Tab-separated table of C-alpha atoms in Angstrom:
chain	number	residue	atom	x	y	z
A	1	MET	CA	-26.375	11.458	-28.052
A	2	ILE	CA	-26.889	13.812	-24.891
A	3	LYS	CA	-26.172	10.886	-22.574
A	4	GLN	CA	-23.213	10.238	-24.517
A	5	THR	CA	-21.807	13.971	-24.465
A	6	LEU	CA	-22.385	14.316	-20.645
A	7	PHE	CA	-20.765	10.757	-19.871
A	8	THR	CA	-17.809	12.079	-22.054
A	9	VAL	CA	-17.572	15.500	-20.021
A	10	VAL	CA	-17.780	13.458	-16.538
A	11	LEU	CA	-15.160	11.107	-17.800
A	12	LEU	CA	-12.749	13.637	-18.890
A	13	CYS	CA	-13.303	15.611	-15.606
A	14	THR	CA	-12.396	12.291	-13.572
A	15	LEU	CA	-9.122	11.591	-15.613
A	16	GLY	CA	-8.058	15.221	-15.303
A	17	VAL	CA	-8.360	15.197	-11.438
A	18	PHE	CA	-6.918	11.936	-11.129
A	19	THR	CA	-3.771	12.972	-13.807
A	20	TRP	CA	-3.372	15.806	-11.363
A	21	SER	CA	-2.759	13.690	-8.116
A	22	VAL	CA	-0.691	11.205	-10.215
A	23	PHE	CA	1.606	14.150	-11.301
A	24	ARG	CA	1.404	15.535	-7.695
A	25	LEU	CA	2.813	12.140	-6.297
A	26	ARG	CA	5.279	12.235	-9.010
A	27	ALA	CA	6.777	15.251	-7.703
A	28	PHE	CA	6.849	13.547	-4.163
A	29	PHE	CA	8.892	10.521	-5.717
A	30	LYS	CA	11.354	13.001	-7.045
A	31	LEU	CA	12.672	13.957	-3.898
A	32	THR	CA	13.366	10.626	-2.963
A	33	LYS	CA	16.645	8.869	-3.304
A	34	PRO	CA	17.150	5.665	-5.605
A	35	ALA	CA	16.691	2.105	-4.484
A	36	TYR	CA	17.688	-1.274	-5.728
A	37	PRO	CA	17.725	-2.110	-9.505
A	38	ILE	CA	14.569	-3.904	-11.244
A	39	LYS	CA	16.024	-6.998	-12.242
A	40	ASN	CA	15.175	-10.674	-12.557
A	41	ILE	CA	11.341	-10.192	-13.853
A	42	SER	CA	10.597	-13.764	-13.776
A	43	ALA	CA	11.270	-13.883	-10.211
A	44	ARG	CA	9.076	-10.921	-9.693
A	45	LEU	CA	5.974	-12.352	-11.805
A	46	THR	CA	6.076	-15.360	-9.525
A	47	ARG	CA	6.014	-13.370	-6.266
A	48	THR	CA	3.389	-11.182	-7.783
A	49	LEU	CA	1.167	-14.300	-8.631
A	50	ASN	CA	1.786	-15.855	-5.411
A	51	VAL	CA	1.410	-13.021	-3.032
A	52	ALA	CA	-0.968	-10.271	-4.791
A	53	PHE	CA	-3.031	-12.401	-6.917
A	54	GLY	CA	-2.877	-15.402	-5.031
A	55	GLN	CA	-3.298	-13.600	-1.634
A	56	ARG	CA	-0.874	-16.067	-0.185
A	57	LYS	CA	-0.262	-14.229	3.146
A	58	ILE	CA	-3.756	-13.131	3.713
A	59	PHE	CA	-4.640	-17.000	4.118
A	60	ARG	CA	-2.643	-16.766	7.581
A	61	LYS	CA	-5.822	-15.793	8.942
A	62	PRO	CA	-7.917	-18.315	7.026
A	63	VAL	CA	-11.663	-17.029	7.611
A	64	ILE	CA	-11.068	-13.242	7.281
A	65	GLY	CA	-8.138	-13.892	4.638
A	66	LEU	CA	-10.712	-15.780	2.444
A	67	MET	CA	-13.108	-13.094	2.812
A	68	HIS	CA	-10.571	-10.483	1.684
A	69	ALA	CA	-9.384	-12.795	-1.244
A	70	LEU	CA	-13.017	-13.358	-2.441
A	71	VAL	CA	-13.358	-9.507	-2.405
A	72	PHE	CA	-10.197	-9.014	-4.266
A	73	TRP	CA	-10.670	-11.519	-6.765
A	74	GLY	CA	-14.437	-10.224	-7.253
A	75	PHE	CA	-12.934	-6.568	-8.076
A	76	LEU	CA	-10.680	-8.191	-10.769
A	77	VAL	CA	-13.837	-9.917	-12.398
A	78	ILE	CA	-16.022	-6.748	-11.808
A	79	THR	CA	-13.454	-4.227	-13.228
A	80	ILE	CA	-13.913	-5.842	-16.582
A	81	GLY	CA	-17.452	-5.196	-16.361
A	82	SER	CA	-16.922	-1.858	-15.592
A	83	ILE	CA	-14.804	-0.924	-18.506
A	84	GLU	CA	-17.513	-2.423	-20.701
A	85	MET	CA	-19.969	-0.027	-19.123
A	86	VAL	CA	-17.628	2.992	-19.694
A	87	PHE	CA	-16.940	1.742	-23.452
A	88	ASP	CA	-20.708	1.369	-23.620
A	89	GLY	CA	-21.197	5.139	-22.310
A	90	LEU	CA	-18.683	6.344	-25.034
A	91	THR	CA	-19.944	4.876	-27.879
A	92	GLY	CA	-23.672	4.764	-26.994
A	93	SER	CA	-24.073	0.924	-27.630
A	94	ASP	CA	-25.279	-1.803	-25.157
A	95	ARG	CA	-23.452	-4.744	-23.959
A	96	SER	CA	-20.150	-4.387	-26.137
A	97	PHE	CA	-18.315	-7.387	-25.059
A	98	ALA	CA	-21.302	-9.522	-25.755
A	99	PHE	CA	-19.191	-11.004	-29.078
A	100	LEU	CA	-17.083	-12.966	-26.456
A	101	ASP	CA	-19.992	-15.457	-26.122
A	102	ARG	CA	-19.603	-18.140	-23.660
A	103	PHE	CA	-16.768	-16.367	-22.044
A	104	TYR	CA	-19.100	-13.187	-21.599
A	105	ASP	CA	-21.739	-15.443	-20.009
A	106	VAL	CA	-18.878	-16.706	-17.624
A	107	LEU	CA	-17.797	-12.968	-17.106
A	108	MET	CA	-21.393	-11.426	-16.429
A	109	ALA	CA	-22.216	-14.619	-14.156
A	110	SER	CA	-19.102	-14.005	-12.130
A	111	GLY	CA	-19.405	-10.391	-11.635
A	112	ASP	CA	-23.221	-10.885	-10.580
A	113	VAL	CA	-22.251	-13.540	-7.949
A	114	PHE	CA	-19.113	-11.616	-6.619
A	115	ALA	CA	-21.207	-8.158	-6.501
A	116	PHE	CA	-23.626	-10.146	-4.241
A	117	ILE	CA	-20.797	-11.890	-1.964
A	118	ILE	CA	-18.725	-8.557	-1.809
A	119	LEU	CA	-22.077	-6.801	-0.587
A	120	ILE	CA	-22.420	-9.418	2.176
A	121	PHE	CA	-18.777	-9.301	3.070
A	122	ILE	CA	-18.523	-5.393	3.272
A	123	VAL	CA	-21.585	-5.533	5.472
A	124	LEU	CA	-19.765	-7.855	7.872
A	125	PHE	CA	-16.444	-5.748	7.639
A	126	ILE	CA	-18.329	-2.465	8.788
A	127	ILE	CA	-19.853	-4.419	11.453
A	128	ARG	CA	-16.595	-5.814	12.743
A	129	ARG	CA	-14.652	-2.463	12.301
A	130	LYS	CA	-17.365	-0.624	14.265
A	131	TYR	CA	-18.668	-3.059	16.645
A	132	MET	CA	-16.231	-5.621	17.347
A	133	ASN	CA	-12.864	-5.090	19.665
A	134	ILE	CA	-9.948	-5.932	17.074
A	135	SER	CA	-6.981	-4.928	18.674
A	136	ARG	CA	-4.933	-4.433	15.536
A	137	PHE	CA	-7.435	-1.523	14.388
A	138	LYS	CA	-6.541	0.505	17.200
A	139	GLY	CA	-3.173	2.892	17.927
A	140	VAL	CA	-1.964	6.217	18.137
A	141	GLU	CA	-1.964	6.125	14.489
A	142	ILE	CA	-5.165	5.023	13.870
A	143	GLY	CA	-7.328	8.162	14.813
A	144	PRO	CA	-10.662	9.410	14.078
A	145	LYS	CA	-9.880	10.468	10.753
A	146	ALA	CA	-8.082	7.199	9.775
A	147	ASN	CA	-11.350	5.351	11.305
A	148	LEU	CA	-13.500	7.449	9.288
A	149	ASP	CA	-11.705	6.752	6.222
A	150	ALA	CA	-11.695	3.041	6.468
A	151	GLN	CA	-15.581	3.220	6.855
A	152	LEU	CA	-16.140	5.454	4.121
A	153	SER	CA	-13.955	3.312	1.514
A	154	LEU	CA	-15.836	0.052	2.770
A	155	TYR	CA	-19.448	2.415	2.344
A	156	PHE	CA	-17.994	3.084	-1.423
A	157	ILE	CA	-17.431	-0.312	-2.132
A	158	GLY	CA	-20.906	-1.576	-0.557
A	159	PHE	CA	-22.789	1.133	-2.802
A	160	LEU	CA	-20.745	0.208	-5.863
A	161	MET	CA	-21.799	-3.437	-5.400
A	162	LEU	CA	-25.535	-2.464	-4.644
A	163	SER	CA	-25.788	-0.118	-7.844
A	164	LEU	CA	-24.208	-3.115	-9.847
A	165	LEU	CA	-26.890	-5.248	-8.853
A	166	ALA	CA	-29.630	-2.522	-9.533
A	167	PHE	CA	-28.261	-2.312	-13.036
A	168	ASN	CA	-28.141	-6.086	-13.477
A	169	LEU	CA	-31.739	-6.412	-11.978
A	170	GLY	CA	-33.086	-3.378	-14.252
A	171	TYR	CA	-31.152	-4.863	-17.411
A	172	LEU	CA	-32.843	-8.342	-16.793
A	173	SER	CA	-36.653	-6.725	-16.349
A	174	ASN	CA	-36.399	-4.669	-19.628
A	175	HIS	CA	-34.629	-7.108	-21.739
A	176	SER	CA	-36.759	-10.506	-20.580
A	177	ASP	CA	-37.044	-11.352	-24.401
A	178	HIS	CA	-33.281	-11.093	-25.396
A	179	VAL	CA	-30.905	-11.052	-22.339
A	180	LEU	CA	-27.142	-11.052	-23.093
A	181	GLY	CA	-25.210	-12.781	-20.256
A	182	VAL	CA	-26.072	-14.672	-17.459
A	183	TYR	CA	-27.218	-13.148	-14.053
A	184	PRO	CA	-27.858	-15.927	-11.529
A	185	VAL	CA	-28.152	-13.579	-8.520
A	186	SER	CA	-30.109	-10.951	-10.111
A	187	SER	CA	-32.335	-13.506	-11.941
A	188	GLN	CA	-32.877	-15.075	-8.565
A	189	ILE	CA	-33.733	-12.066	-6.882
A	190	ILE	CA	-36.599	-11.147	-9.812
A	191	GLN	CA	-38.028	-14.632	-9.383
A	192	TRP	CA	-38.311	-14.491	-5.574
A	193	THR	CA	-39.993	-10.964	-5.528
A	194	GLY	CA	-42.195	-11.026	-8.851
A	195	LEU	CA	-41.113	-7.228	-8.931
A	196	ASP	CA	-40.414	-5.129	-11.993
A	197	PHE	CA	-37.000	-3.281	-11.800
A	198	GLY	CA	-36.987	-1.861	-15.082
A	199	GLY	CA	-37.088	1.644	-13.784
A	200	ILE	CA	-33.591	1.477	-12.093
A	201	GLN	CA	-31.303	0.241	-14.860
A	202	GLU	CA	-30.587	3.740	-16.059
A	203	SER	CA	-29.958	5.160	-12.629
A	204	GLY	CA	-28.081	1.883	-11.671
A	205	TRP	CA	-25.539	2.638	-14.444
A	206	TRP	CA	-24.935	6.204	-13.706
A	207	ILE	CA	-24.431	5.736	-9.846
A	208	HIS	CA	-22.111	3.006	-10.469
A	209	LEU	CA	-20.007	4.621	-12.899
A	210	LEU	CA	-19.812	8.129	-10.965
A	211	LEU	CA	-18.967	6.043	-7.946
A	212	ILE	CA	-16.411	4.530	-9.692
A	213	PHE	CA	-14.881	7.924	-10.467
A	214	VAL	CA	-15.463	9.488	-7.388
A	215	PHE	CA	-13.865	6.684	-5.643
A	216	ALA	CA	-10.644	6.585	-7.900
A	217	ASN	CA	-10.145	10.135	-7.282
A	218	TYR	CA	-10.649	9.663	-3.503
A	219	LEU	CA	-8.129	6.678	-3.372
A	220	PRO	CA	-4.994	8.786	-3.777
A	221	TYR	CA	-5.484	10.349	-0.638
A	222	SER	CA	-6.626	7.433	1.342
A	223	LYS	CA	-5.506	4.326	3.150
A	224	HIS	CA	-7.222	2.388	0.472
A	225	PHE	CA	-4.841	3.250	-2.094
A	226	HIS	CA	-3.392	-0.120	-2.219
A	227	VAL	CA	-6.442	-1.060	-4.547
A	228	PHE	CA	-4.093	0.627	-7.218
A	229	LEU	CA	-0.607	-0.001	-5.650
A	230	SER	CA	-0.684	-3.278	-3.988
A	231	ILE	CA	0.105	-5.090	-6.882
A	232	PRO	CA	2.763	-2.949	-8.276
A	233	ASN	CA	4.222	-2.817	-4.567
A	234	VAL	CA	4.841	-6.815	-4.529
A	235	PHE	CA	6.102	-6.634	-8.298
A	236	LEU	CA	8.713	-4.103	-7.295
A	237	SER	CA	9.554	-5.488	-3.848
A	238	ASN	CA	13.087	-6.457	-2.813
A	239	LEU	CA	14.042	-9.747	-3.816
A	240	ASP	CA	17.116	-10.055	-1.402
A	241	PRO	CA	16.353	-12.074	1.820
A	242	LEU	CA	14.658	-10.190	4.489
A	243	THR	CA	17.841	-10.089	6.721
A	244	LYS	CA	20.082	-8.330	4.216
A	245	TYR	CA	20.635	-4.754	4.726
A	246	PRO	CA	22.081	-2.685	1.886
A	247	ASN	CA	25.456	-0.704	2.800
A	248	LEU	CA	25.359	2.936	2.620
A	249	GLU	CA	27.125	3.888	-0.874
A	250	SER	CA	28.766	6.828	0.817
A	251	VAL	CA	30.409	4.431	3.523
A	252	THR	CA	31.159	1.925	0.803
A	253	LYS	CA	32.815	4.756	-1.290
A	254	GLU	CA	34.913	6.030	2.047
A	255	VAL	CA	36.236	2.700	3.021
A	256	GLN	CA	37.380	2.162	-0.742
A	257	LEU	CA	39.246	5.556	-0.497
A	258	MET	CA	40.927	4.044	2.540
A	259	LEU	CA	42.059	0.624	1.095
A	260	ASN	CA	42.909	1.917	-2.043
A	261	PRO	CA	45.847	4.726	-1.956
A	262	GLU	CA	45.876	5.486	-5.525
A	263	ALA	CA	42.071	6.485	-5.741
A	264	SER	CA	41.285	10.032	-5.783
A	265	TYR	CA	38.808	11.944	-3.747
A	266	ASP	CA	35.988	13.982	-5.846
A	267	GLU	CA	36.164	17.284	-3.697
A	268	THR	CA	33.108	18.781	-5.948
A	269	GLU	CA	30.770	15.742	-5.243
A	270	ASP	CA	28.099	16.827	-2.388
A	271	VAL	CA	28.781	14.888	0.510
A	272	SER	CA	25.166	12.831	1.472
A	273	ARG	CA	23.609	12.500	5.006
A	274	PHE	CA	24.255	9.252	6.552
A	275	GLY	CA	20.993	7.236	6.878
A	276	VAL	CA	17.433	8.701	7.210
A	277	LYS	CA	16.570	11.993	8.857
A	278	ASP	CA	13.417	13.072	6.948
A	279	ILE	CA	11.610	12.459	3.804
A	280	GLU	CA	14.485	13.929	1.559
A	281	ASP	CA	16.520	11.016	2.894
A	282	VAL	CA	14.284	8.127	2.036
A	283	THR	CA	14.232	5.784	-1.243
A	284	TRP	CA	11.464	5.642	-3.844
A	285	ARG	CA	10.718	2.091	-2.409
A	286	ASN	CA	10.281	3.522	1.236
A	287	TYR	CA	7.715	6.298	0.026
A	288	MET	CA	5.775	3.611	-2.387
A	289	ASP	CA	5.708	1.580	0.514
A	290	SER	CA	3.975	3.986	2.721
A	291	LEU	CA	1.509	4.688	-0.093
A	292	ALA	CA	0.651	1.271	-0.492
A	293	CYS	CA	0.413	0.378	3.202
A	294	THR	CA	-3.076	-0.897	3.820
A	295	GLN	CA	-2.871	-0.031	7.393
A	296	CYS	CA	-4.175	-3.566	8.265
A	297	GLY	CA	-2.003	-3.907	11.344
A	298	ARG	CA	-0.675	-7.335	10.732
A	299	CYS	CA	2.790	-6.085	11.144
A	300	THR	CA	2.220	-4.569	14.559
A	301	ASP	CA	0.252	-7.581	15.731
A	302	VAL	CA	3.097	-9.741	15.395
A	303	CYS	CA	6.021	-7.166	16.712
A	304	PRO	CA	7.598	-8.541	19.593
A	305	ALA	CA	8.490	-5.081	20.807
A	306	ASN	CA	4.676	-3.795	20.608
A	307	ILE	CA	3.307	-7.185	22.293
A	308	THR	CA	5.792	-6.531	25.117
A	309	GLY	CA	4.584	-3.140	25.700
A	310	LYS	CA	7.093	-1.020	23.818
A	311	ARG	CA	6.280	2.075	21.929
A	312	LEU	CA	7.067	0.940	18.377
A	313	SER	CA	4.510	-0.096	15.862
A	314	PRO	CA	5.784	-1.119	12.429
A	315	ARG	CA	2.559	0.309	10.819
A	316	LYS	CA	2.879	3.706	12.354
A	317	ILE	CA	6.405	4.318	10.950
A	318	PHE	CA	4.962	4.410	7.444
A	319	VAL	CA	1.736	6.180	8.394
A	320	ASP	CA	4.127	8.570	9.950
A	321	LEU	CA	6.285	8.757	6.551
A	322	ARG	CA	3.190	9.348	4.328
A	323	HIS	CA	2.108	12.197	6.492
A	324	ARG	CA	5.435	13.836	6.663
A	325	MET	CA	5.957	13.546	2.822
A	326	ASN	CA	2.520	15.399	2.477
A	327	GLU	CA	3.383	18.156	5.022
A	328	LYS	CA	7.164	18.636	3.841
A	329	GLY	CA	6.753	17.417	0.249
A	330	SER	CA	4.684	20.581	-0.803
A	331	LEU	CA	6.908	22.786	0.917
A	332	LEU	CA	10.055	21.100	-0.846
A	333	ILE	CA	8.558	21.425	-4.400
A	334	LYS	CA	7.780	25.214	-3.326
A	335	GLY	CA	11.480	25.855	-2.474
A	336	LYS	CA	10.401	26.258	1.196
A	337	GLU	CA	11.417	24.150	4.363
A	338	ASP	CA	10.425	23.867	7.904
A	339	THR	CA	11.961	23.016	11.240
A	340	LYS	CA	10.491	19.817	11.688
A	341	SER	CA	12.012	16.144	10.751
A	342	LEU	CA	10.821	12.561	10.497
A	343	ILE	CA	12.876	11.829	13.570
A	344	ARG	CA	11.561	12.942	16.647
A	345	ASP	CA	8.783	14.875	15.544
A	346	TYR	CA	7.146	12.008	14.200
A	347	ILE	CA	9.084	9.125	15.102
A	348	SER	CA	10.618	8.821	18.453
A	349	GLU	CA	14.228	7.651	19.197
A	350	GLU	CA	12.620	5.040	21.576
A	351	GLU	CA	10.532	3.769	18.989
A	352	ILE	CA	13.425	3.333	16.470
A	353	TRP	CA	15.674	1.526	19.184
A	354	ALA	CA	12.918	-0.750	20.241
A	355	CYS	CA	13.011	-2.713	17.128
A	356	THR	CA	14.706	-6.254	17.141
A	357	THR	CA	15.229	-6.546	13.654
A	358	CYS	CA	13.477	-10.043	13.798
A	359	ASN	CA	11.723	-9.112	10.575
A	360	ALA	CA	8.362	-10.656	11.649
A	361	CYS	CA	6.725	-7.451	10.215
A	362	ALA	CA	8.039	-7.738	7.018
A	363	GLN	CA	7.162	-11.433	6.564
A	364	GLU	CA	3.673	-10.992	7.631
A	365	CYS	CA	2.881	-8.146	5.383
A	366	PRO	CA	0.607	-8.950	2.799
A	367	ILE	CA	2.259	-6.472	0.167
A	368	GLU	CA	5.834	-7.000	0.740
A	369	ILE	CA	6.465	-3.836	2.855
A	370	SER	CA	10.243	-3.854	4.593
A	371	HIS	CA	9.661	-1.956	7.727
A	372	PRO	CA	13.209	-2.811	9.403
A	373	ASN	CA	15.065	-1.592	6.402
A	374	LEU	CA	13.691	2.118	7.017
A	375	ILE	CA	14.095	1.603	10.761
A	376	MET	CA	17.933	0.503	10.191
A	377	ASP	CA	18.409	3.807	8.194
A	378	MET	CA	16.815	6.040	11.048
A	379	ARG	CA	19.425	4.265	13.638
A	380	ARG	CA	22.221	4.910	10.946
A	381	TYR	CA	21.430	8.617	10.807
A	382	LEU	CA	21.151	8.752	14.695
A	383	VAL	CA	24.390	7.062	15.147
A	384	MET	CA	26.640	8.280	12.279
A	385	GLU	CA	25.303	11.936	12.134
A	386	GLU	CA	24.655	12.564	15.723
A	387	ALA	CA	26.547	9.868	17.615
A	388	SER	CA	23.291	9.214	19.544
A	389	ALA	CA	22.564	5.514	20.588
A	390	PRO	CA	21.745	4.012	23.987
A	391	SER	CA	24.534	4.000	26.594
A	392	GLY	CA	24.835	0.138	26.116
A	393	LEU	CA	25.843	0.645	22.794
A	394	ASN	CA	28.063	3.504	23.182
A	395	ALA	CA	29.831	1.704	25.444
A	396	MET	CA	30.461	-1.155	22.774
A	397	PHE	CA	31.504	1.430	20.406
A	398	ALA	CA	34.114	2.831	22.507
A	399	ASN	CA	35.296	-0.737	23.048
A	400	ILE	CA	35.583	-1.556	19.527
A	401	GLU	CA	37.673	1.857	18.919
A	402	ASN	CA	39.918	1.471	22.062
A	403	ASN	CA	40.370	-2.330	22.256
A	404	GLY	CA	39.368	-3.671	18.445
A	405	ALA	CA	36.320	-5.837	20.213
A	406	PRO	CA	33.313	-5.071	21.910
A	407	TRP	CA	34.268	-6.033	25.270
A	408	GLN	CA	36.177	-3.795	27.962
A	409	TYR	CA	39.474	-5.626	27.885
A	410	SER	CA	42.980	-4.652	26.130
A	411	PRO	CA	43.920	-6.659	23.095
A	412	GLU	CA	47.163	-7.786	25.361
A	413	ASP	CA	44.710	-9.404	27.770
A	414	ARG	CA	42.474	-11.093	25.221
A	415	MET	CA	44.091	-14.856	25.735
A	416	LYS	CA	44.497	-14.461	29.814
A	417	TRP	CA	41.451	-16.671	29.864
A	418	ALA	CA	43.400	-19.522	28.366
A	419	GLU	CA	45.856	-19.780	31.340
């Protein structure tokens, strides 16, 4: 009974802290603007099954993609076993899901095998990140703090798997006469070593669950928040073609007013800012992308601007957005302001104009983030609010205004070439 009470208190504290983090993020989301409507659920489910659960985009890099996919699928299986452990802790029972019979055997066997596989892969991931010269793990947005965050998350996952194996080893040693479930890896370890692991069952159980609770509350502040958000981010992604950019609603209204003489102008309506200057101008989708971003660098790795030495890094755009929301969002909630903005203080004009809108980054992203949409909205702000654009574009704008075409020729001279 003492164990149940203690576990219930720990669980309630965990849920309380996590709920506080969720409400904090909810307050940040309320600062953002609407995006597209969520329709066509069947198409969204199909995309989620293919891209999120099927890890389709991950396999573009076959070896590391397979390793990541196995870690992901293993997590799904092990999560079910962890839920059982939580239920056991609350009720004081043991192996509560054993009534599933054959399916339970498959579930426990899969969890035991996956725990071993994930542990091996995590060790390889740590070696790869620390000692191999992977270009996409570098960049101005990947500082010491980001590297520490990535490594800390890997250590968390590694110890989660280690503690699960310890719990399974202890369980097999303590219940050798009546085992519920199948544990191929753990039973093989006991057979090879000939050791009695009975003393580590209880500590393995506690360490595993406490690590889950701590990790769950660490994730909302980590790049590994994609553990929670990657699947919802894919499901809620924009189903329109990548090359389709939404019109600004404020501009559409202005055009409709000009084309319809009978239309009336609502003078009480607040005039919205054209494009994106700061975090209060972005949509909920932009902010969700920044939270879900895995910072894997696949987008930057294929960006032609970055490859040719430009300052643009598509990954940095969303890392900066998340940092800026953490900084200014807290101030806005308190009714305060600061003198900074997303543009220039975080993202330079050079980065914004370096984008070729080829959509290679969006095509490559494993969780369906659309980088060019946000970049285009920042361009819209620069052009429509500040009339700030590269000299070549300014010349084109002037020609369109004066001549009705991008070229520096009068409309009367347009057909002279034919003579």
